[in-house]
mmCIF file of C-alpha atoms in Angstrom:
data_model
loop_
_atom_site.group_PDB
_atom_site.id
_atom_site.type_symbol
_atom_site.label_atom_id
_atom_site.label_comp_id
_atom_site.label_asym_id
_atom_site.label_seq_id
_atom_site.Cartn_x
_atom_site.Cartn_y
_atom_site.Cartn_z
ATOM 1 C CA MET A 270 9.976 141.385 -5.456
ATOM 2 C CA ARG A 271 8.682 138.066 -4.112
ATOM 3 C CA VAL A 272 10.347 134.983 -5.621
ATOM 4 C CA ILE A 273 9.014 131.430 -5.296
ATOM 5 C CA VAL A 274 11.797 128.828 -5.560
ATOM 6 C CA VAL A 275 10.770 125.175 -5.862
ATOM 7 C CA GLY A 276 13.439 122.618 -4.961
ATOM 8 C CA ALA A 277 15.910 122.865 -2.068
ATOM 9 C CA GLY A 278 18.868 121.111 -3.623
ATOM 10 C CA VAL A 279 22.027 123.090 -4.186
ATOM 11 C CA LEU A 280 20.742 124.707 -7.396
ATOM 12 C CA GLY A 281 17.467 125.818 -5.821
ATOM 13 C CA THR A 282 19.176 126.986 -2.647
ATOM 14 C CA LEU A 283 21.633 129.134 -4.587
ATOM 15 C CA HIS A 284 18.740 130.660 -6.559
ATOM 16 C CA ALA A 285 17.186 131.570 -3.223
ATOM 17 C CA TRP A 286 20.537 132.979 -2.121
ATOM 18 C CA GLN A 287 20.790 135.172 -5.215
ATOM 19 C CA ALA A 288 17.270 136.514 -4.749
ATOM 20 C CA VAL A 289 17.790 137.350 -1.076
ATOM 21 C CA GLU A 290 21.173 138.920 -1.820
ATOM 22 C CA ARG A 291 19.432 141.238 -4.267
ATOM 23 C CA GLY A 292 16.958 142.378 -1.649
ATOM 24 C CA HIS A 293 13.995 140.189 -2.581
ATOM 25 C CA GLU A 294 11.678 138.057 -0.471
ATOM 26 C CA VAL A 295 11.875 134.294 -1.070
ATOM 27 C CA VAL A 296 9.470 131.449 -0.388
ATOM 28 C CA HIS A 297 11.420 128.216 -0.794
ATOM 29 C CA ILE A 298 9.407 124.995 -1.224
ATOM 30 C CA GLU A 299 10.802 121.460 -1.030
ATOM 31 C CA ARG A 300 8.842 118.218 -1.346
ATOM 32 C CA GLU A 301 11.039 116.482 1.265
ATOM 33 C CA THR A 302 11.568 117.854 4.761
ATOM 34 C CA GLU A 303 14.955 118.864 3.364
ATOM 35 C CA ALA A 304 16.945 117.997 0.244
ATOM 36 C CA ARG A 305 17.701 114.281 -0.088
ATOM 37 C CA GLY A 306 18.689 113.934 -3.755
ATOM 38 C CA ALA A 307 21.889 114.453 -5.696
ATOM 39 C CA SER A 308 22.767 117.624 -3.790
ATOM 40 C CA VAL A 309 23.572 115.629 -0.649
ATOM 41 C CA ARG A 310 24.752 112.455 -2.406
ATOM 42 C CA ASN A 311 27.850 113.878 -4.064
ATOM 43 C CA PHE A 312 31.489 114.681 -3.357
ATOM 44 C CA GLY A 313 31.023 118.336 -2.530
ATOM 45 C CA LEU A 314 33.573 119.101 -5.226
ATOM 46 C CA VAL A 315 33.935 122.522 -6.773
ATOM 47 C CA TRP A 316 35.607 120.914 -9.773
ATOM 48 C CA VAL A 317 37.140 123.398 -12.206
ATOM 49 C CA GLY A 318 39.894 121.223 -13.622
ATOM 50 C CA GLY A 319 37.907 118.870 -15.838
ATOM 51 C CA ARG A 320 35.402 121.357 -17.233
ATOM 52 C CA ALA A 321 35.144 121.933 -20.973
ATOM 53 C CA GLY A 322 36.571 125.210 -22.239
ATOM 54 C CA GLY A 323 34.493 128.234 -23.122
ATOM 55 C CA ALA A 324 31.192 128.844 -21.369
ATOM 56 C CA GLU A 325 31.465 125.804 -19.105
ATOM 57 C CA LEU A 326 34.881 126.786 -17.794
ATOM 58 C CA ASP A 327 33.832 130.425 -17.429
ATOM 59 C CA THR A 328 30.821 129.313 -15.392
ATOM 60 C CA ALA A 329 32.923 127.054 -13.173
ATOM 61 C CA LEU A 330 35.538 129.747 -12.549
ATOM 62 C CA ARG A 331 32.874 132.317 -11.688
ATOM 63 C CA ALA A 332 31.192 129.784 -9.377
ATOM 64 C CA ARG A 333 34.530 129.092 -7.688
ATOM 65 C CA VAL A 334 34.836 132.794 -6.826
ATOM 66 C CA LEU A 335 31.266 132.900 -5.539
ATOM 67 C CA TRP A 336 31.680 129.746 -3.442
ATOM 68 C CA GLU A 337 34.695 131.231 -1.703
ATOM 69 C CA ARG A 338 32.807 134.448 -0.942
ATOM 70 C CA ILE A 339 29.818 132.531 0.392
ATOM 71 C CA GLY A 340 32.105 130.292 2.436
ATOM 72 C CA GLU A 341 33.595 133.320 4.169
ATOM 73 C CA ARG A 342 30.115 134.326 5.300
ATOM 74 C CA VAL A 343 28.827 130.812 6.052
ATOM 75 C CA PRO A 344 31.654 128.882 7.767
ATOM 76 C CA ARG A 345 29.471 125.785 8.223
ATOM 77 C CA LEU A 346 29.406 125.427 4.450
ATOM 78 C CA GLY A 347 32.827 123.843 4.947
ATOM 79 C CA PHE A 348 34.412 125.554 1.955
ATOM 80 C CA ARG A 349 38.105 124.795 1.544
ATOM 81 C CA ALA A 350 40.416 125.663 -1.333
ATOM 82 C CA ASN A 351 42.169 122.306 -1.205
ATOM 83 C CA GLY A 352 42.884 121.804 -4.928
ATOM 84 C CA SER A 353 43.040 118.393 -6.556
ATOM 85 C CA LEU A 354 45.596 115.841 -7.703
ATOM 86 C CA THR A 355 44.865 113.555 -10.656
ATOM 87 C CA VAL A 356 47.466 110.858 -10.143
ATOM 88 C CA VAL A 357 49.281 109.259 -13.100
ATOM 89 C CA ARG A 358 51.103 105.962 -13.088
ATOM 90 C CA ASP A 359 52.815 105.590 -16.461
ATOM 91 C CA ALA A 360 53.936 107.404 -19.601
ATOM 92 C CA ALA A 361 50.567 107.157 -21.384
ATOM 93 C CA GLU A 362 48.685 108.732 -18.477
ATOM 94 C CA ARG A 363 51.399 111.323 -18.005
ATOM 95 C CA ALA A 364 51.111 112.322 -21.672
ATOM 96 C CA VAL A 365 47.462 113.293 -21.092
ATOM 97 C CA ALA A 366 48.486 115.400 -18.098
ATOM 98 C CA GLU A 367 51.278 117.029 -20.093
ATOM 99 C CA ALA A 368 48.788 117.937 -22.821
ATOM 100 C CA ALA A 369 46.514 119.484 -20.193
ATOM 101 C CA VAL A 370 49.201 121.870 -18.926
ATOM 102 C CA ARG A 371 49.795 122.993 -22.527
ATOM 103 C CA ARG A 372 46.181 124.113 -22.930
ATOM 104 C CA PRO A 373 45.732 127.852 -23.550
ATOM 105 C CA ASP A 374 43.494 128.019 -20.467
ATOM 106 C CA ALA A 375 45.774 125.943 -18.223
ATOM 107 C CA ALA A 376 46.804 128.938 -16.107
ATOM 108 C CA SER A 377 43.190 129.895 -15.339
ATOM 109 C CA ARG A 378 42.556 126.347 -14.140
ATOM 110 C CA GLY A 379 45.683 126.326 -11.993
ATOM 111 C CA TYR A 380 47.204 123.329 -13.767
ATOM 112 C CA GLU A 381 50.702 122.157 -12.906
ATOM 113 C CA LEU A 382 52.374 118.827 -13.592
ATOM 114 C CA LEU A 383 54.078 117.431 -10.490
ATOM 115 C CA GLY A 384 56.575 114.625 -10.023
ATOM 116 C CA ALA A 385 56.038 111.829 -7.513
ATOM 117 C CA ASP A 386 58.101 113.477 -4.758
ATOM 118 C CA GLU A 387 56.234 116.767 -5.237
ATOM 119 C CA VAL A 388 52.921 114.921 -4.976
ATOM 120 C CA ARG A 389 53.940 113.293 -1.705
ATOM 121 C CA ALA A 390 55.137 116.604 -0.321
ATOM 122 C CA LEU A 391 51.807 118.235 -1.181
ATOM 123 C CA ASN A 392 49.682 115.317 0.044
ATOM 124 C CA PRO A 393 51.678 113.079 2.415
ATOM 125 C CA ALA A 394 48.771 110.612 2.729
ATOM 126 C CA LEU A 395 49.562 109.416 -0.812
ATOM 127 C CA ARG A 396 52.297 106.880 -0.150
ATOM 128 C CA GLY A 397 51.582 104.411 -2.957
ATOM 129 C CA GLU A 398 53.226 103.900 -6.324
ATOM 130 C CA PHE A 399 52.752 106.556 -9.015
ATOM 131 C CA THR A 400 54.917 108.724 -11.254
ATOM 132 C CA GLY A 401 53.280 112.098 -10.659
ATOM 133 C CA ALA A 402 50.005 113.995 -10.856
ATOM 134 C CA LEU A 403 48.182 116.829 -12.530
ATOM 135 C CA TRP A 404 47.678 119.484 -9.831
ATOM 136 C CA CYS A 405 44.643 121.772 -10.210
ATOM 137 C CA GLU A 406 44.975 124.657 -7.781
ATOM 138 C CA ARG A 407 41.497 126.081 -8.516
ATOM 139 C CA ASP A 408 39.563 123.021 -7.351
ATOM 140 C CA ALA A 409 37.853 123.198 -3.973
ATOM 141 C CA ALA A 410 35.288 121.397 -1.818
ATOM 142 C CA VAL A 411 32.311 121.959 0.483
ATOM 143 C CA GLU A 412 30.395 119.620 2.798
ATOM 144 C CA PRO A 413 27.455 118.297 0.718
ATOM 145 C CA ARG A 414 25.458 116.721 3.543
ATOM 146 C CA THR A 415 25.260 119.972 5.499
ATOM 147 C CA ALA A 416 25.761 122.739 2.902
ATOM 148 C CA GLN A 417 22.093 123.344 2.102
ATOM 149 C CA ARG A 418 21.173 123.417 5.783
ATOM 150 C CA ALA A 419 23.923 125.948 6.549
ATOM 151 C CA LEU A 420 22.872 128.130 3.621
ATOM 152 C CA ARG A 421 19.221 128.041 4.699
ATOM 153 C CA GLU A 422 20.143 129.119 8.222
ATOM 154 C CA ALA A 423 22.048 132.069 6.799
ATOM 155 C CA LEU A 424 19.141 132.942 4.510
ATOM 156 C CA SER A 425 16.689 132.803 7.412
ATOM 157 C CA ALA A 426 18.740 135.405 9.266
ATOM 158 C CA SER A 427 17.894 137.897 6.505
ATOM 159 C CA GLY A 428 14.241 138.028 7.583
ATOM 160 C CA ARG A 429 13.209 137.735 3.921
ATOM 161 C CA TYR A 430 13.330 133.947 3.570
ATOM 162 C CA THR A 431 10.716 131.310 4.337
ATOM 163 C CA PHE A 432 11.436 127.600 3.932
ATOM 164 C CA LEU A 433 8.509 125.193 3.494
ATOM 165 C CA GLY A 434 9.671 121.598 3.635
ATOM 166 C CA GLY A 435 7.514 118.520 3.110
ATOM 167 C CA ARG A 436 5.347 120.202 0.464
ATOM 168 C CA GLU A 437 5.189 119.012 -3.107
ATOM 169 C CA VAL A 438 4.192 121.570 -5.721
ATOM 170 C CA ARG A 439 1.412 120.086 -7.827
ATOM 171 C CA ASP A 440 0.210 122.956 -10.029
ATOM 172 C CA VAL A 441 1.240 126.229 -11.579
ATOM 173 C CA VAL A 442 -1.764 128.488 -11.083
ATOM 174 C CA GLY A 443 -2.154 131.246 -13.663
ATOM 175 C CA GLU A 444 0.988 133.337 -13.780
ATOM 176 C CA ARG A 445 3.645 133.396 -11.061
ATOM 177 C CA ALA A 446 1.842 131.198 -8.528
ATOM 178 C CA VAL A 447 2.025 127.548 -7.467
ATOM 179 C CA ARG A 448 -0.174 125.295 -5.351
ATOM 180 C CA ASP A 449 1.277 122.608 -3.093
ATOM 181 C CA ASP A 450 -0.160 119.289 -1.948
ATOM 182 C CA HIS A 451 -1.302 120.867 1.333
ATOM 183 C CA GLY A 452 -3.567 123.175 -0.630
ATOM 184 C CA GLY A 453 -1.329 126.176 -0.060
ATOM 185 C CA LEU A 454 -1.236 128.815 -2.791
ATOM 186 C CA HIS A 455 2.062 130.679 -3.125
ATOM 187 C CA GLU A 456 2.015 133.813 -5.245
ATOM 188 C CA GLY A 457 5.009 135.849 -6.294
ATOM 189 C CA ASP A 458 6.554 137.985 -8.988
ATOM 190 C CA ALA A 459 8.617 135.085 -10.337
ATOM 191 C CA VAL A 460 8.651 131.297 -9.931
ATOM 192 C CA VAL A 461 11.822 129.246 -10.450
ATOM 193 C CA LEU A 462 11.542 125.463 -10.571
ATOM 194 C CA CYS A 463 14.848 123.774 -9.616
ATOM 195 C CA THR A 464 13.533 120.238 -9.370
ATOM 196 C CA GLY A 465 16.746 118.318 -10.043
ATOM 197 C CA ALA A 466 16.191 114.771 -11.258
ATOM 198 C CA TRP A 467 12.446 114.968 -10.570
ATOM 199 C CA LEU A 468 11.463 115.198 -14.235
ATOM 200 C CA GLY A 469 7.994 113.622 -14.156
ATOM 201 C CA GLY A 470 4.644 114.900 -12.962
ATOM 202 C CA LEU A 471 4.398 118.677 -13.045
ATOM 203 C CA VAL A 472 7.736 119.075 -14.856
ATOM 204 C CA ARG A 473 6.655 116.776 -17.678
ATOM 205 C CA GLU A 474 3.367 118.635 -17.983
ATOM 206 C CA LEU A 475 5.097 122.001 -18.192
ATOM 207 C CA ALA A 476 8.016 120.940 -20.409
ATOM 208 C CA PRO A 477 7.267 117.825 -22.483
ATOM 209 C CA GLY A 478 10.224 116.577 -24.469
ATOM 210 C CA LEU A 479 12.669 118.086 -22.005
ATOM 211 C CA PRO A 480 16.253 117.648 -23.392
ATOM 212 C CA VAL A 481 17.496 116.282 -20.075
ATOM 213 C CA ARG A 482 18.339 112.738 -18.993
ATOM 214 C CA ARG A 483 18.833 111.123 -15.626
ATOM 215 C CA VAL A 484 22.169 109.621 -14.548
ATOM 216 C CA ARG A 485 22.712 107.215 -11.664
ATOM 217 C CA LEU A 486 25.906 106.817 -9.656
ATOM 218 C CA GLN A 487 27.218 104.753 -6.745
ATOM 219 C CA MET A 488 29.464 106.058 -3.976
ATOM 220 C CA MET A 489 30.714 105.188 -0.512
ATOM 221 C CA GLN A 490 32.123 106.802 2.617
ATOM 222 C CA THR A 491 34.662 105.407 5.059
ATOM 223 C CA ALA A 492 35.472 105.767 8.709
ATOM 224 C CA PRO A 493 38.041 108.513 9.490
ATOM 225 C CA LEU A 494 41.347 108.040 7.690
ATOM 226 C CA GLY A 495 43.353 109.010 10.760
ATOM 227 C CA GLU A 496 45.426 111.544 8.845
ATOM 228 C CA THR A 497 44.740 114.540 6.621
ATOM 229 C CA LEU A 498 44.118 114.094 2.924
ATOM 230 C CA THR A 499 45.229 117.590 2.000
ATOM 231 C CA THR A 500 43.779 117.610 -1.533
ATOM 232 C CA SER A 501 40.965 115.988 -3.429
ATOM 233 C CA VAL A 502 42.259 113.021 -5.431
ATOM 234 C CA ALA A 503 41.351 111.484 -8.781
ATOM 235 C CA ASP A 504 42.866 108.665 -10.792
ATOM 236 C CA ALA A 505 43.729 108.881 -14.483
ATOM 237 C CA ASP A 506 40.442 107.232 -15.443
ATOM 238 C CA SER A 507 38.979 110.675 -14.730
ATOM 239 C CA PHE A 508 40.717 111.852 -17.894
ATOM 240 C CA ARG A 509 38.337 109.600 -19.818
ATOM 241 C CA TYR A 510 35.176 111.249 -18.448
ATOM 242 C CA TYR A 511 35.958 114.966 -18.344
ATOM 243 C CA PRO A 512 35.938 117.021 -21.550
ATOM 244 C CA ALA A 513 38.996 119.121 -20.676
ATOM 245 C CA TYR A 514 41.278 116.166 -21.400
ATOM 246 C CA ALA A 515 40.025 115.152 -24.846
ATOM 247 C CA GLY A 516 42.697 114.954 -27.529
ATOM 248 C CA PRO A 517 45.141 112.611 -29.281
ATOM 249 C CA GLU A 518 46.950 111.798 -26.046
ATOM 250 C CA LEU A 519 43.727 110.558 -24.462
ATOM 251 C CA ASP A 520 42.891 108.624 -27.634
ATOM 252 C CA ALA A 521 46.299 106.954 -27.418
ATOM 253 C CA LEU A 522 45.727 106.066 -23.760
ATOM 254 C CA ALA A 523 42.324 104.552 -24.535
ATOM 255 C CA ALA A 524 43.764 102.515 -27.409
ATOM 256 C CA ALA A 525 46.812 101.288 -25.494
ATOM 257 C CA ARG A 526 45.094 100.566 -22.210
ATOM 258 C CA PRO A 527 41.333 100.153 -22.047
ATOM 259 C CA GLN A 528 39.757 100.315 -18.614
ATOM 260 C CA PRO A 529 39.449 97.068 -16.645
ATOM 261 C CA PRO A 530 36.157 95.307 -17.444
ATOM 262 C CA VAL A 531 34.420 96.342 -14.205
ATOM 263 C CA ALA A 532 35.469 99.974 -14.617
ATOM 264 C CA ALA A 533 34.413 100.030 -18.257
ATOM 265 C CA GLU A 534 31.058 98.373 -17.558
ATOM 266 C CA HIS A 535 30.187 100.909 -14.881
ATOM 267 C CA ARG A 536 31.903 103.874 -16.591
ATOM 268 C CA MET A 537 34.033 104.417 -13.532
ATOM 269 C CA GLN A 538 36.576 106.878 -12.295
ATOM 270 C CA LEU A 539 38.059 107.454 -8.868
ATOM 271 C CA LEU A 540 37.190 110.701 -7.122
ATOM 272 C CA MET A 541 38.050 110.983 -3.434
ATOM 273 C CA VAL A 542 37.468 113.802 -0.941
ATOM 274 C CA GLN A 543 37.995 113.874 2.806
ATOM 275 C CA ARG A 544 35.002 114.981 4.840
ATOM 276 C CA ALA A 545 35.084 117.214 7.909
ATOM 277 C CA ASP A 546 34.913 114.136 10.172
ATOM 278 C CA GLY A 547 38.005 112.630 8.540
ATOM 279 C CA GLY A 548 36.151 110.003 6.503
ATOM 280 C CA LEU A 549 36.658 109.624 2.762
ATOM 281 C CA THR A 550 33.910 110.035 0.178
ATOM 282 C CA ILE A 551 34.835 107.756 -2.728
ATOM 283 C CA GLY A 552 33.238 107.102 -6.130
ATOM 284 C CA ASP A 553 31.955 106.925 -8.738
ATOM 285 C CA THR A 554 30.041 105.091 -11.451
ATOM 286 C CA HIS A 555 27.738 106.257 -14.251
ATOM 287 C CA ALA A 556 24.583 104.535 -15.493
ATOM 288 C CA TYR A 557 22.357 106.031 -18.187
ATOM 289 C CA ALA A 558 19.969 103.261 -19.229
ATOM 290 C CA THR A 559 16.623 103.416 -17.480
ATOM 291 C CA PRO A 560 14.937 102.003 -15.519
ATOM 292 C CA PHE A 561 17.794 102.077 -13.025
ATOM 293 C CA GLY A 562 18.424 99.181 -10.697
ATOM 294 C CA PHE A 563 17.036 99.614 -7.199
ATOM 295 C CA ASP A 564 20.088 98.103 -5.525
ATOM 296 C CA VAL A 565 23.800 98.826 -5.432
ATOM 297 C CA VAL A 566 26.269 96.251 -6.741
ATOM 298 C CA GLU A 567 29.524 95.329 -5.058
ATOM 299 C CA ASP A 568 32.027 94.983 -7.935
ATOM 300 C CA PRO A 569 32.518 98.748 -8.406
ATOM 301 C CA TYR A 570 33.194 99.221 -4.699
ATOM 302 C CA GLU A 571 35.820 96.476 -4.764
ATOM 303 C CA HIS A 572 37.482 98.119 -7.765
ATOM 304 C CA LEU A 573 37.497 101.545 -6.108
ATOM 305 C CA THR A 574 38.906 100.080 -2.905
ATOM 306 C CA SER A 575 41.820 98.515 -4.782
ATOM 307 C CA VAL A 576 42.588 101.781 -6.609
ATOM 308 C CA VAL A 577 42.477 103.848 -3.409
ATOM 309 C CA GLU A 578 44.643 101.411 -1.474
ATOM 310 C CA ALA A 579 47.229 101.455 -4.270
ATOM 311 C CA LEU A 580 47.415 105.266 -4.065
ATOM 312 C CA LEU A 581 47.401 105.483 -0.276
ATOM 313 C CA GLY A 582 49.818 102.596 0.152
ATOM 314 C CA ARG A 583 47.704 101.333 3.057
ATOM 315 C CA PRO A 584 44.386 99.560 3.692
ATOM 316 C CA LEU A 585 41.251 101.611 3.283
ATOM 317 C CA PRO A 586 39.418 102.422 6.544
ATOM 318 C CA ALA A 587 36.183 100.514 7.082
ATOM 319 C CA VAL A 588 33.342 101.539 4.786
ATOM 320 C CA ARG A 589 30.510 103.054 6.834
ATOM 321 C CA ARG A 590 28.028 104.023 4.101
ATOM 322 C CA ARG A 591 27.200 103.037 0.536
ATOM 323 C CA TRP A 592 24.587 104.763 -1.571
ATOM 324 C CA ALA A 593 23.273 105.529 -5.025
ATOM 325 C CA GLY A 594 22.146 108.884 -6.355
ATOM 326 C CA VAL A 595 20.487 110.228 -9.480
ATOM 327 C CA TYR A 596 21.080 113.598 -11.119
ATOM 328 C CA ALA A 597 19.749 115.377 -14.206
ATOM 329 C CA GLN A 598 22.006 116.133 -17.163
ATOM 330 C CA CYS A 599 21.433 118.108 -20.373
ATOM 331 C CA THR A 600 21.572 115.839 -23.397
ATOM 332 C CA ASP A 601 23.358 118.609 -25.316
ATOM 333 C CA PRO A 602 26.913 118.479 -23.896
ATOM 334 C CA SER A 603 27.578 122.077 -24.963
ATOM 335 C CA ARG A 604 24.955 123.373 -22.510
ATOM 336 C CA VAL A 605 25.857 123.848 -18.849
ATOM 337 C CA VAL A 606 22.205 123.936 -17.765
ATOM 338 C CA HIS A 607 18.718 123.847 -19.286
ATOM 339 C CA ARG A 608 16.918 127.110 -18.512
ATOM 340 C CA GLN A 609 13.420 127.440 -19.988
ATOM 341 C CA ARG A 610 10.415 129.729 -19.487
ATOM 342 C CA VAL A 611 7.530 127.290 -19.147
ATOM 343 C CA ARG A 612 4.834 129.888 -18.340
ATOM 344 C CA ASP A 613 4.809 133.650 -18.088
ATOM 345 C CA GLY A 614 6.825 134.361 -14.963
ATOM 346 C CA VAL A 615 7.686 130.658 -14.439
ATOM 347 C CA TRP A 616 11.140 129.271 -15.240
ATOM 348 C CA LEU A 617 12.523 125.741 -15.116
ATOM 349 C CA VAL A 618 16.249 125.403 -14.399
ATOM 350 C CA THR A 619 17.624 121.861 -14.465
ATOM 351 C CA GLY A 620 20.163 119.506 -16.008
ATOM 352 C CA PRO A 621 23.600 120.721 -14.853
ATOM 353 C CA GLY A 622 24.599 117.056 -14.620
ATOM 354 C CA GLY A 623 27.696 116.331 -12.555
ATOM 355 C CA ARG A 624 28.383 120.082 -12.535
ATOM 356 C CA GLY A 625 25.612 121.041 -10.115
ATOM 357 C CA MET A 626 27.666 121.477 -6.976
ATOM 358 C CA THR A 627 30.471 123.113 -8.923
ATOM 359 C CA CYS A 628 28.452 125.600 -10.954
ATOM 360 C CA SER A 629 25.282 126.363 -8.968
ATOM 361 C CA PRO A 630 26.286 129.811 -7.636
ATOM 362 C CA ALA A 631 27.082 131.077 -11.130
ATOM 363 C CA LEU A 632 24.045 129.400 -12.704
ATOM 364 C CA ALA A 633 21.800 131.081 -10.134
ATOM 365 C CA GLU A 634 23.511 134.405 -10.808
ATOM 366 C CA ASP A 635 22.867 133.953 -14.546
ATOM 367 C CA THR A 636 19.185 133.249 -13.882
ATOM 368 C CA ALA A 637 18.881 136.334 -11.698
ATOM 369 C CA ASN A 638 20.508 138.493 -14.358
ATOM 370 C CA GLU A 639 18.370 137.030 -17.145
ATOM 371 C CA LEU A 640 15.143 137.563 -15.184
ATOM 372 C CA GLY A 641 16.156 141.072 -14.189
ATOM 373 C CA TRP A 642 16.033 140.556 -10.441
#
């Protein structure tokens, strides 16, 4: 079988991976010279802990297994099973963490409630003031800026993979073929469009009224920390934005202590991951109203800096990069991804939202199974 995959973000790249793994030939087309969207502007988190129960958690857990297997074969992916700590500071935040460890699926997530001394023993870089943390053993991380490149190099070694960067697909021609803006016609047995947050143009023509919205975030990266951050780190504001933590304890936290105005305005949480070079990737914000601003604003960065410094108990290293990114998210929160046949032999797969890096291996596996590859 010959599979045409459009879009070289993490979701498209893992669809190509699935096809090659199953013995098929892949032509992989990307409108940029290489991916430059949400797939490289994220934390690289394989984030199981905050996922909703049911299908979403099942998908994340399956993806976690697949990521580890892929990481063993592609060391430059930078996979590491580092887990995560969601740090709590007071009784109200701790109550949410305590409720999490009582969930029926807590064991599958690897939840454990730790005291302050246990947190510092697990992650000595956290020397600030806090009362404990929710430990999620199943969380992991990869290197987002280099992951797609490493995966493509591994795919190329198969001899059944061709990457065509700098070509924008303009038309679906008949069944199972696309034409790019260089005039190239690419025919196959199946076409999978993994176009990320690119929802206009051809995507709008093929799937008008798509139940997917775009979400914008801001993030930053620092100079090397100078010591190892042994886990990914979140603050308790993350409880407010991940469905796993919903319940009366979270309602009580929200009622007793609303977020600070800047955090509430930008729908903020702290997520922090150390990169291979020792720097820290820190974020993030959420904006849903379009059109999005073209610039980044400073108040969220100042808020994040103060939160990080309070947890580290030391000044933050100099910020080297700031950026914004946009991803696509299903408007139906019960759906992990939007998968739609838009023509005979042509499928659109988009909208995993902030779950793209986490869930892509399993989402690609589901597509392959559904299409009978």
